[in-house]
Coordinates of C-alpha atoms in Angstrom, one line a residue:
Chain A
M103 CA 63.2 125.3 7.0
A104 CA 62.9 128.8 7.5
P105 CA 63.8 131.9 9.4
D106 CA 61.6 133.3 11.8
D107 CA 60.0 136.5 12.6
D108 CA 63.4 138.6 13.2
G109 CA 64.9 137.2 10.3
R110 CA 66.9 134.5 12.4
W111 CA 67.2 130.8 11.6
Q112 CA 65.9 128.1 14.2
G113 CA 68.5 126.4 16.2
A114 CA 71.2 123.6 14.9
E115 CA 68.8 121.2 15.6
C116 CA 66.4 121.4 12.6
V117 CA 69.8 120.4 10.2
V118 CA 70.9 117.8 12.2
K119 CA 68.3 115.2 14.1
G120 CA 68.2 115.0 18.0
E121 CA 68.6 117.0 20.9
P122 CA 71.5 119.3 21.3
I123 CA 74.1 118.4 23.5
L124 CA 74.9 121.9 24.3
R125 CA 72.2 124.9 24.6
V126 CA 73.6 128.3 24.8
T127 CA 70.7 130.4 25.9
N128 CA 70.9 134.2 25.8
I129 CA 74.0 134.7 27.8
E130 CA 75.1 138.2 29.2
V131 CA 79.2 138.0 29.9
L132 CA 80.2 140.7 32.3
Y133 CA 84.2 140.9 32.7
H134 CA 85.5 142.8 35.8
E135 CA 81.8 143.0 36.8
V136 CA 81.3 145.9 34.6
I137 CA 82.4 145.3 30.8
L138 CA 79.5 143.8 28.9
A139 CA 81.4 141.4 26.6
L140 CA 78.2 139.5 25.6
K141 CA 74.9 140.7 25.3
G142 CA 72.5 137.6 24.6
V143 CA 74.4 134.8 22.7
S144 CA 72.3 132.0 22.1
L145 CA 73.2 129.0 20.0
A146 CA 73.3 125.0 20.0
V147 CA 75.4 122.1 19.2
P148 CA 74.1 118.8 17.9
P149 CA 75.1 115.6 18.9
D150 CA 78.3 114.6 15.9
G151 CA 78.0 118.2 14.1
V152 CA 80.3 120.8 13.6
V153 CA 79.4 124.0 14.4
A154 CA 80.9 127.5 13.7
L155 CA 81.5 130.8 15.4
L156 CA 82.5 133.5 12.9
G157 CA 82.9 137.3 13.2
A158 CA 85.7 139.6 13.5
N159 CA 87.9 140.9 16.0
G160 CA 86.5 141.7 19.6
A161 CA 83.0 140.2 18.3
G162 CA 82.9 137.7 21.4
K163 CA 83.4 134.4 20.1
S164 CA 86.8 133.5 22.3
T165 CA 84.6 135.0 25.5
T166 CA 81.6 132.9 24.4
L167 CA 83.6 129.3 24.3
K168 CA 85.5 130.6 27.7
A169 CA 81.8 130.8 29.2
I170 CA 80.9 127.1 28.0
S171 CA 84.3 125.7 29.3
G172 CA 84.3 127.9 32.7
L173 CA 87.7 129.5 31.8
L174 CA 86.3 132.9 32.0
K175 CA 86.0 132.7 35.7
H176 CA 89.6 132.8 35.7
E177 CA 89.9 135.8 33.8
N178 CA 87.7 138.1 36.3
G179 CA 84.5 137.3 34.2
K180 CA 81.2 135.7 34.6
V181 CA 77.8 134.5 32.7
A182 CA 75.5 137.6 34.3
Q183 CA 72.5 136.2 32.5
G184 CA 71.0 133.2 30.7
T185 CA 72.3 129.6 31.0
I186 CA 74.2 127.2 29.5
E187 CA 72.9 123.6 29.6
F188 CA 75.1 120.9 28.6
L189 CA 73.4 116.9 28.3
G190 CA 70.2 118.8 29.8
E191 CA 72.7 120.0 32.9
R192 CA 72.8 123.7 33.5
I193 CA 76.6 124.3 34.0
D194 CA 77.1 128.0 33.6
R195 CA 78.0 128.3 38.2
R196 CA 80.1 125.0 37.6
S197 CA 84.1 125.3 37.9
A198 CA 86.6 124.8 35.1
E199 CA 87.5 121.6 36.4
E200 CA 84.0 120.0 36.6
I201 CA 83.1 121.2 32.9
A202 CA 86.3 119.5 32.0
R203 CA 85.1 116.3 33.6
L204 CA 82.1 116.2 32.1
G205 CA 83.6 116.0 28.5
I206 CA 83.8 119.7 27.4
I207 CA 87.4 120.3 26.2
Q208 CA 88.4 123.7 25.0
V209 CA 91.4 124.2 22.9
I210 CA 92.8 127.6 24.0
E211 CA 93.2 130.1 21.2
G212 CA 97.2 130.3 20.4
R213 CA 98.8 127.0 20.7
R214 CA 99.5 126.9 24.1
V215 CA 101.5 123.5 24.9
F216 CA 103.5 123.2 27.7
E217 CA 106.9 124.4 26.2
H218 CA 109.1 122.7 29.0
L219 CA 107.4 119.5 28.7
T220 CA 108.1 116.7 25.8
V221 CA 105.3 116.3 23.2
E222 CA 104.0 112.9 25.2
Q223 CA 103.7 114.6 28.7
N224 CA 101.8 117.2 27.1
L225 CA 99.5 114.4 25.8
R226 CA 99.6 113.1 29.5
V227 CA 98.3 116.2 31.1
G228 CA 95.0 115.4 28.9
A229 CA 94.5 112.3 30.9
H230 CA 94.8 114.3 34.2
Q231 CA 91.1 113.4 35.2
A232 CA 90.7 110.5 33.5
G233 CA 93.9 108.5 35.3
N234 CA 96.7 106.9 33.7
G235 CA 95.7 103.3 33.0
A236 CA 94.2 102.3 29.9
H237 CA 92.5 105.3 29.2
L238 CA 96.1 107.1 28.3
R239 CA 97.2 104.3 26.8
R240 CA 94.1 104.7 24.3
G241 CA 94.4 107.9 24.3
L242 CA 97.8 108.0 23.3
E243 CA 96.8 105.4 20.4
L244 CA 94.5 107.7 19.0
V245 CA 96.2 110.8 18.9
Y246 CA 99.3 108.6 16.7
H247 CA 96.8 107.5 14.6
Y248 CA 95.3 111.0 13.7
F249 CA 98.8 112.6 14.3
P250 CA 101.3 110.2 13.4
R251 CA 103.8 113.0 13.0
L252 CA 103.8 113.5 16.8
K253 CA 104.8 109.8 17.2
D254 CA 108.5 111.2 16.3
L255 CA 108.3 114.1 18.3
R256 CA 107.4 112.9 21.3
Q257 CA 110.5 113.4 23.3
V258 CA 110.8 116.5 21.9
A259 CA 110.2 119.2 24.7
A260 CA 107.1 120.9 22.8
G261 CA 108.2 124.4 23.2
Y262 CA 110.8 123.6 19.9
V263 CA 108.6 122.3 17.5
S264 CA 107.1 123.7 14.5
G265 CA 103.5 125.6 15.1
G266 CA 101.5 122.9 12.7
E267 CA 103.0 120.0 15.4
Q268 CA 102.6 122.4 17.8
Q269 CA 98.6 123.1 17.2
M270 CA 98.9 119.0 17.1
T271 CA 99.9 118.5 20.0
V272 CA 97.2 120.7 21.4
I273 CA 94.6 119.3 20.1
G274 CA 95.9 115.8 20.3
R275 CA 96.1 116.9 24.2
A276 CA 92.2 117.8 24.2
L277 CA 91.8 114.1 22.2
V278 CA 93.6 112.0 25.3
A279 CA 91.0 113.9 27.4
G280 CA 88.3 112.1 25.8
P281 CA 86.1 114.9 24.5
R282 CA 82.5 114.7 24.2
L283 CA 82.4 118.2 23.4
L284 CA 85.5 119.5 21.4
L285 CA 85.7 123.8 21.5
L286 CA 88.6 124.7 19.3
D287 CA 89.5 128.6 19.1
E288 CA 91.3 129.3 15.9
P289 CA 93.1 126.6 14.9
S290 CA 94.2 128.0 11.6
M291 CA 95.8 130.9 13.5
G292 CA 99.3 131.3 12.3
L293 CA 99.7 128.4 10.0
A294 CA 100.8 127.5 6.5
P295 CA 97.8 127.0 4.2
L296 CA 99.4 123.5 4.0
L297 CA 99.2 122.9 7.3
I298 CA 95.9 124.5 7.7
H299 CA 94.5 122.4 4.9
E300 CA 96.2 119.1 7.0
I301 CA 94.8 120.2 10.3
F302 CA 91.4 120.9 9.0
A303 CA 91.4 117.8 7.7
I304 CA 92.4 115.9 10.6
L305 CA 89.3 117.5 12.6
A306 CA 86.3 116.4 10.0
R307 CA 87.7 112.6 10.0
L308 CA 87.9 112.8 14.2
N309 CA 84.1 114.8 13.6
Q310 CA 82.7 111.7 11.5
V311 CA 84.8 108.7 12.8
E312 CA 85.4 109.5 16.5
R313 CA 81.7 111.1 16.3
I314 CA 82.7 114.3 18.0
P315 CA 81.1 117.2 18.3
I316 CA 83.1 120.4 17.6
L317 CA 82.0 124.3 18.1
L318 CA 84.7 126.2 16.2
V319 CA 85.7 129.7 16.1
E320 CA 87.1 130.9 12.9
Q321 CA 88.1 134.1 11.7
N322 CA 89.2 132.7 7.9
A323 CA 85.2 132.6 7.3
K324 CA 85.9 130.2 4.6
L325 CA 87.6 127.7 5.8
A326 CA 84.8 127.5 8.8
L327 CA 82.1 127.7 6.4
A328 CA 83.7 124.7 4.8
A329 CA 84.0 122.6 7.9
A330 CA 81.3 123.2 9.4
R331 CA 77.4 122.3 8.7
Y332 CA 75.9 125.4 10.6
A333 CA 77.5 128.7 11.7
Y334 CA 76.3 131.5 13.9
V335 CA 77.9 135.1 13.4
L336 CA 79.0 137.4 16.1
E337 CA 79.0 140.9 16.0
N338 CA 79.4 143.2 18.7
G339 CA 78.9 140.6 21.6
R340 CA 75.6 139.8 19.6
V341 CA 74.6 136.8 17.4
V342 CA 73.6 138.8 14.4
M343 CA 73.0 136.1 11.9
D344 CA 72.7 131.9 11.9
G345 CA 71.8 129.5 9.8
P346 CA 73.2 126.4 7.7
S347 CA 76.7 127.3 6.3
E348 CA 75.4 127.2 2.7
T349 CA 72.8 129.6 3.3
L350 CA 75.6 131.6 5.1
R351 CA 77.7 131.4 2.0
E352 CA 75.0 132.7 -0.8
N353 CA 73.9 135.3 1.9
P354 CA 75.4 138.7 0.5
D355 CA 76.5 140.1 3.5
V356 CA 78.3 137.2 4.8
R357 CA 79.9 137.6 1.6
D358 CA 81.1 141.0 1.4
F359 CA 82.1 141.4 5.0
Y360 CA 83.7 137.9 5.5
L361 CA 84.3 136.7 2.3
G362 CA 85.3 139.2 0.3
L363 CA 83.2 138.6 -2.8
T364 CA 81.2 140.4 -5.1
D365 CA 77.8 139.8 -6.2
L366 CA 78.9 138.0 -9.1
G367 CA 81.0 135.4 -7.2
T368 CA 84.4 136.3 -7.9
R369 CA 86.9 137.9 -5.6
K370 CA 86.7 141.4 -5.3
S371 CA 89.5 143.3 -6.2
F372 CA 91.7 144.5 -3.6
R373 CA 92.4 148.0 -5.2
A374 CA 88.0 148.1 -4.8
V375 CA 88.0 147.3 -1.1
K376 CA 90.7 149.6 0.1
H377 CA 89.5 152.3 -2.4
Y378 CA 87.5 155.0 -0.1
K379 CA 90.0 154.4 2.7
R380 CA 92.9 155.3 0.7
R381 CA 91.0 158.3 -0.5
K382 CA 90.3 159.2 2.9
R383 CA 94.0 159.2 4.0
W384 CA 95.5 160.9 1.5
V385 CA 92.9 163.5 0.6
T386 CA 92.2 165.1 3.8
Chain B
M179 CA 144.5 120.3 50.1
E180 CA 142.7 118.2 53.0
I181 CA 141.2 120.9 54.4
F182 CA 140.1 122.1 51.1
L183 CA 138.6 118.9 50.3
E184 CA 137.1 118.5 53.7
L185 CA 135.6 122.0 53.7
V186 CA 134.1 121.3 49.9
L187 CA 132.5 117.6 51.1
T188 CA 131.2 119.4 54.0
G189 CA 130.0 122.1 52.2
I190 CA 127.7 120.0 49.7
M191 CA 126.5 117.7 52.8
V192 CA 124.9 120.8 54.2
G193 CA 124.4 122.7 50.8
S194 CA 122.0 119.2 49.9
I195 CA 119.8 120.1 53.3
Y196 CA 119.4 123.7 51.3
A197 CA 118.5 122.4 48.2
L198 CA 115.9 120.5 49.7
V199 CA 114.4 123.2 51.1
A200 CA 114.9 125.4 48.6
L201 CA 113.3 122.6 46.4
G202 CA 110.2 122.9 48.5
W203 CA 110.4 127.1 47.8
T204 CA 111.1 126.6 44.3
L205 CA 108.0 124.7 44.0
I206 CA 105.7 127.3 45.3
Y207 CA 107.1 130.1 42.8
K208 CA 106.9 127.7 40.1
C209 CA 103.1 126.7 39.9
S210 CA 101.5 130.0 41.7
G211 CA 103.8 132.7 40.9
V212 CA 104.2 133.4 44.9
L213 CA 107.5 134.7 46.5
N214 CA 107.3 132.9 49.5
L215 CA 109.5 134.7 52.4
A216 CA 108.1 132.0 55.0
M217 CA 110.3 129.5 53.9
G218 CA 113.1 129.9 56.9
E219 CA 110.1 129.8 59.5
L220 CA 108.8 126.6 57.3
T221 CA 112.2 125.2 58.4
L222 CA 112.0 126.2 61.8
L223 CA 108.4 125.3 62.4
G224 CA 109.1 121.6 60.6
A225 CA 112.2 121.3 63.2
Y226 CA 110.5 122.3 66.0
V227 CA 107.8 119.4 65.0
C228 CA 109.8 116.6 64.4
L229 CA 111.5 117.8 68.2
A230 CA 108.7 117.5 69.8
F231 CA 107.9 113.8 68.5
Y232 CA 111.5 113.0 69.3
T233 CA 111.3 113.8 73.0
W234 CA 107.7 112.0 73.5
G235 CA 109.5 109.0 72.6
F236 CA 109.2 108.2 68.5
P237 CA 112.4 106.7 67.3
F238 CA 113.6 109.6 64.9
P239 CA 112.9 108.0 61.5
A240 CA 109.3 107.6 63.0
A241 CA 109.8 111.5 64.2
L242 CA 110.7 112.4 60.8
G243 CA 107.9 110.6 59.1
A244 CA 105.6 112.2 61.1
T245 CA 106.6 115.7 60.6
L246 CA 106.4 114.7 57.1
I247 CA 102.5 114.2 57.3
I248 CA 102.2 117.2 59.7
G249 CA 104.1 119.4 57.0
F250 CA 101.7 118.2 54.4
L251 CA 98.7 118.6 56.3
L252 CA 99.7 122.1 57.8
G253 CA 100.9 123.0 54.0
L254 CA 97.1 122.0 52.7
L255 CA 96.3 124.2 55.4
T256 CA 98.1 127.4 55.2
E257 CA 96.8 127.1 51.5
R258 CA 93.5 127.2 52.2
L259 CA 93.3 129.7 54.7
F260 CA 96.0 132.4 53.8
L261 CA 97.1 132.1 50.1
R262 CA 93.6 130.7 48.5
R263 CA 91.7 133.8 49.1
M264 CA 94.9 136.0 47.5
I265 CA 95.1 133.8 43.9
G266 CA 94.3 137.0 41.4
E267 CA 95.6 139.5 43.8
P268 CA 98.5 141.6 43.3
V269 CA 102.0 139.7 43.5
L270 CA 102.6 142.4 46.1
S271 CA 100.2 141.6 48.5
V272 CA 100.7 137.9 48.4
V273 CA 104.5 138.5 48.9
M274 CA 103.5 140.6 52.3
V275 CA 100.8 137.8 53.3
T276 CA 103.7 135.4 53.3
V277 CA 105.9 137.8 55.5
G278 CA 102.8 137.7 57.6
L279 CA 103.3 134.3 57.9
S280 CA 106.7 134.2 58.6
F281 CA 105.8 136.5 61.8
F282 CA 102.6 134.4 62.7
F283 CA 105.0 131.0 62.7
R284 CA 107.9 132.3 64.2
A285 CA 105.6 133.4 67.5
V286 CA 104.2 130.1 67.2
V287 CA 107.2 128.5 67.8
G288 CA 108.4 131.1 70.5
F289 CA 105.3 130.3 72.0
L290 CA 105.2 126.6 72.3
W291 CA 108.3 125.5 72.3
G292 CA 110.1 128.9 74.0
T293 CA 113.1 130.9 72.8
D294 CA 116.1 128.6 74.4
T295 CA 118.6 126.3 72.1
R296 CA 117.1 122.6 72.1
V297 CA 118.5 119.5 71.1
F298 CA 117.6 116.4 70.1
D299 CA 118.2 114.5 72.9
P300 CA 119.6 111.8 72.8
P301 CA 121.5 112.7 70.1
V302 CA 119.6 111.0 66.8
F303 CA 123.9 110.5 65.0
P304 CA 126.6 109.0 67.0
R305 CA 128.7 111.4 68.0
E306 CA 132.0 109.3 66.6
P307 CA 133.0 111.0 63.5
F308 CA 133.3 109.7 60.1
R309 CA 137.0 109.3 58.9
L310 CA 137.6 109.6 55.0
G311 CA 141.6 109.1 54.4
Q312 CA 142.8 112.3 56.2
M313 CA 139.7 113.6 56.3
V314 CA 137.2 114.1 58.6
F315 CA 133.1 114.8 58.8
G316 CA 130.8 114.4 61.6
Q317 CA 128.4 111.3 61.1
V318 CA 125.3 114.0 61.3
Y319 CA 126.0 115.6 58.3
L320 CA 126.8 112.1 56.3
W321 CA 123.2 111.1 57.2
S322 CA 121.3 114.3 56.9
F323 CA 123.0 114.2 53.3
V324 CA 121.8 110.4 52.8
A325 CA 118.5 111.7 54.1
A326 CA 118.4 114.9 52.2
V327 CA 119.4 112.9 48.8
V328 CA 116.6 110.7 49.9
L329 CA 113.9 112.5 49.9
L330 CA 114.9 114.9 46.6
V331 CA 115.0 111.5 44.8
V332 CA 111.7 111.0 45.8
F333 CA 110.2 114.6 45.3
V334 CA 112.1 114.3 41.9
A335 CA 110.6 111.0 40.7
F336 CA 107.6 112.9 41.8
F337 CA 106.9 115.4 39.4
E338 CA 108.6 113.0 36.6
R339 CA 106.3 109.9 37.1
T340 CA 103.2 110.4 38.6
R341 CA 99.9 112.5 37.3
W342 CA 100.1 115.1 40.0
G343 CA 103.7 115.8 39.4
L344 CA 103.3 116.6 35.5
A345 CA 99.9 118.7 36.3
M346 CA 102.2 120.8 38.3
K347 CA 104.6 121.0 35.8
A348 CA 102.0 121.6 33.2
T349 CA 100.5 124.6 35.8
A350 CA 103.6 126.1 36.1
D351 CA 104.0 126.5 32.2
D352 CA 100.7 127.7 31.2
E353 CA 98.1 128.0 33.8
M354 CA 95.2 128.5 31.6
A355 CA 95.9 125.3 29.4
A356 CA 96.4 122.9 32.3
L357 CA 92.7 124.3 33.6
S358 CA 91.2 123.7 30.0
L359 CA 92.5 120.1 30.4
G360 CA 90.9 119.8 33.9
V361 CA 93.6 120.3 36.4
S362 CA 92.5 122.1 39.5
A363 CA 95.0 124.8 40.2
K364 CA 94.0 125.2 43.0
R365 CA 94.9 121.9 44.2
V366 CA 98.2 122.5 42.2
Y367 CA 98.8 125.2 44.8
A368 CA 98.0 123.5 47.4
L369 CA 100.1 120.3 47.0
A370 CA 102.6 122.9 46.2
W371 CA 103.1 124.2 49.5
A372 CA 102.3 120.8 51.3
I373 CA 105.0 119.7 49.8
A374 CA 107.4 123.0 50.5
F375 CA 106.4 122.0 53.8
M376 CA 107.2 118.6 54.1
A377 CA 111.0 119.9 52.4
A378 CA 111.4 122.3 55.1
G379 CA 110.6 120.5 58.0
V380 CA 112.8 117.7 57.0
G381 CA 115.7 120.4 56.4
G382 CA 115.2 122.4 59.5
T383 CA 114.9 118.9 61.5
L384 CA 118.4 117.8 59.7
L385 CA 119.9 121.4 60.3
G386 CA 118.6 120.8 64.2
N387 CA 120.8 118.3 64.5
I388 CA 123.7 119.6 63.4
N389 CA 123.5 123.0 65.3
G390 CA 121.0 122.6 68.0
L391 CA 117.6 124.4 67.5
N392 CA 116.4 127.9 68.1
I393 CA 115.1 130.6 66.2
S394 CA 118.2 131.0 64.2
V395 CA 117.1 127.9 62.2
G396 CA 114.7 130.1 60.4
T397 CA 117.8 132.3 59.2
L398 CA 119.5 129.1 57.8
G399 CA 116.3 128.7 56.2
I400 CA 116.3 131.7 55.0
L401 CA 119.7 130.6 52.5
V402 CA 117.4 129.3 50.2
L403 CA 117.0 132.3 48.7
P404 CA 120.8 133.1 47.5
A405 CA 120.3 128.9 46.3
V406 CA 117.3 130.0 44.2
V407 CA 118.3 133.0 42.7
L408 CA 121.6 131.1 41.7
G409 CA 119.9 128.2 40.2
G410 CA 116.9 130.7 38.5
L411 CA 114.0 131.2 40.7
N412 CA 112.4 128.4 38.7
S413 CA 114.2 125.4 37.7
I414 CA 113.8 122.5 40.1
P415 CA 117.4 121.3 39.2
G416 CA 118.7 124.7 39.6
A417 CA 117.3 124.8 42.8
I418 CA 119.1 121.8 43.9
V419 CA 122.8 122.4 42.3
G420 CA 122.1 126.1 43.6
G421 CA 121.6 124.6 47.4
I422 CA 124.9 122.6 47.1
A423 CA 126.6 125.3 45.7
I424 CA 125.4 127.8 48.4
G425 CA 126.7 125.2 51.3
V426 CA 130.2 124.8 49.8
L427 CA 130.4 128.6 49.1
Q428 CA 129.4 129.0 52.6
N429 CA 131.8 126.3 54.2
L430 CA 134.9 128.0 51.9
S431 CA 134.0 131.1 53.2
G432 CA 134.0 130.2 56.7
G433 CA 136.9 127.9 56.7
Y434 CA 139.6 130.9 55.1
L435 CA 137.9 134.2 55.8
E436 CA 136.9 134.0 59.2
R437 CA 140.0 133.9 60.8
F438 CA 140.5 137.8 58.9
T439 CA 137.3 139.0 60.8
A440 CA 135.5 139.6 63.9
G441 CA 133.3 136.6 62.3
G442 CA 130.1 136.4 60.8
V443 CA 131.7 135.9 57.4
K444 CA 129.6 132.2 56.9
E445 CA 126.7 133.9 57.4
I446 CA 127.2 137.0 54.9
A447 CA 129.0 135.4 52.0
P448 CA 126.0 133.5 50.2
F449 CA 124.1 137.0 50.0
V450 CA 126.9 138.9 49.1
F451 CA 127.4 136.5 46.4
M452 CA 123.9 136.6 45.4
V453 CA 124.0 140.1 45.2
I454 CA 127.1 140.1 42.8
L455 CA 125.1 137.1 40.7
L456 CA 122.1 139.1 40.4
L457 CA 124.0 141.7 38.6
F458 CA 125.6 139.1 35.8
R459 CA 123.0 136.4 35.6
P460 CA 119.5 137.9 36.6
Y461 CA 118.5 134.5 35.9
G462 CA 120.2 132.2 37.1
L463 CA 121.9 129.5 35.5
W464 CA 118.7 127.4 34.5
G465 CA 116.3 130.4 35.0
W466 CA 113.1 130.3 32.4
V467 CA 114.3 132.1 29.4
K468 CA 111.0 131.9 27.5
I469 CA 111.6 129.4 25.0
E470 CA 111.3 131.7 21.4
R471 CA 111.1 129.8 18.2
V472 CA 112.9 131.6 15.0

């Protein structure tokens, strides 16, 4: 496997065999018809793979996910250029509801539980499209198997459970929907390290055992590169780099900007990182 | 003492009708954030639809059933024609659309049925009063109460038990999250309007049975505003309790204060109450305070 002329890696299909189930080709996203949020993003998700999107705040990670799931249309945004294909079908013009029915379920950022519903009611909303029968029972069983803690909390209003449990609830809710592709937006945000570890372990099992492909957006680059087999780095609405996780982990720029490591592989001293900023602030 | 009890009980019975209408109002507000100022006219329209079926010879329950069906369809239609295109527009514009709707419906009623007071003829409910100890009530109140309570139970069961009920509650909580799971917000809005029309139609019919039917039933319908303000704008139990409380308040003020004035206390009292309540409890009794974990 080698980078192409521009120094980019070929799409994810070279890492995992098989046609990608999701292929995003060169999309541009406009908000309110003027603000250009994505300027040509391309990516691919292989069947049963985990792919990560890295990047700083405002790089366009969440926008990319919303473009795929169709939620963009409800924020006055649209895919102005390029195509998004899921299992060979073009979906960039479809509504969020149709895309969800195809099996692309997005877990949106910020643990957005239905706070006045109980945990179990939250999960039941996940089965909205599939119906309340056998599908729901199987879905609930699956969720309680992976997140046993939710079983004890099922009668509690979701607004009152802890942050980690809310994150589990929203992931569980998406599971009940029977996803063929799970889009996860910042599952680690605002959680204790131990919980993050727990949730990522469960995600890995979901991917391996239930064979659910995952497209993961994560600010914590170390975590994301550990979880994913392939990653794309977004900056300012563009993919600036992509490659298998191991390759990216060794890349000096990624190490410097996203992992905070020096060439020697030791953690950079906080003082060294901050140095020039501090001088700038105090001397001028 | 008997008089007091009688006033309170009658108030509860009338209040249950307000509760029904208030539930419809709250539902729209909760799901789509639209402040619907046409609720009074929805009750008016529903009442006339039922009257039309009744005068064509339908038995009353069948006429009521037909009103529910027509209400459901009209609700879907209204949402589709007038409100769907307002999704995403500023709140005030949407409110103005509902004001426009209220004029429109009022005019439609005037055009189709005229402005004279009409009554359900022959009377739907027997005229003989119903006695409870020393107290006397009109049967119309009792049966209205029964009908309103039955419908309230049906609606609440719908929210608690069914897939679409749950989807509506979920959308009310977090629309984006509901969308991400494939819940269609547009269908939820449409359903909210359909249910509001149904509730208002039955409420209007029952009110029309009590006082006879003319344009003023629409002003009775607007009593939902103090009711929902009392309950908290987006609480369904709040709307029900609020409706009943307004009924009682109205009856008590009518019974005790009317003799000191030239009349009209009954109509004004709920609104005076609303203003006072807004001063001290702007969220009403059960209005949503966002759940904050500390």
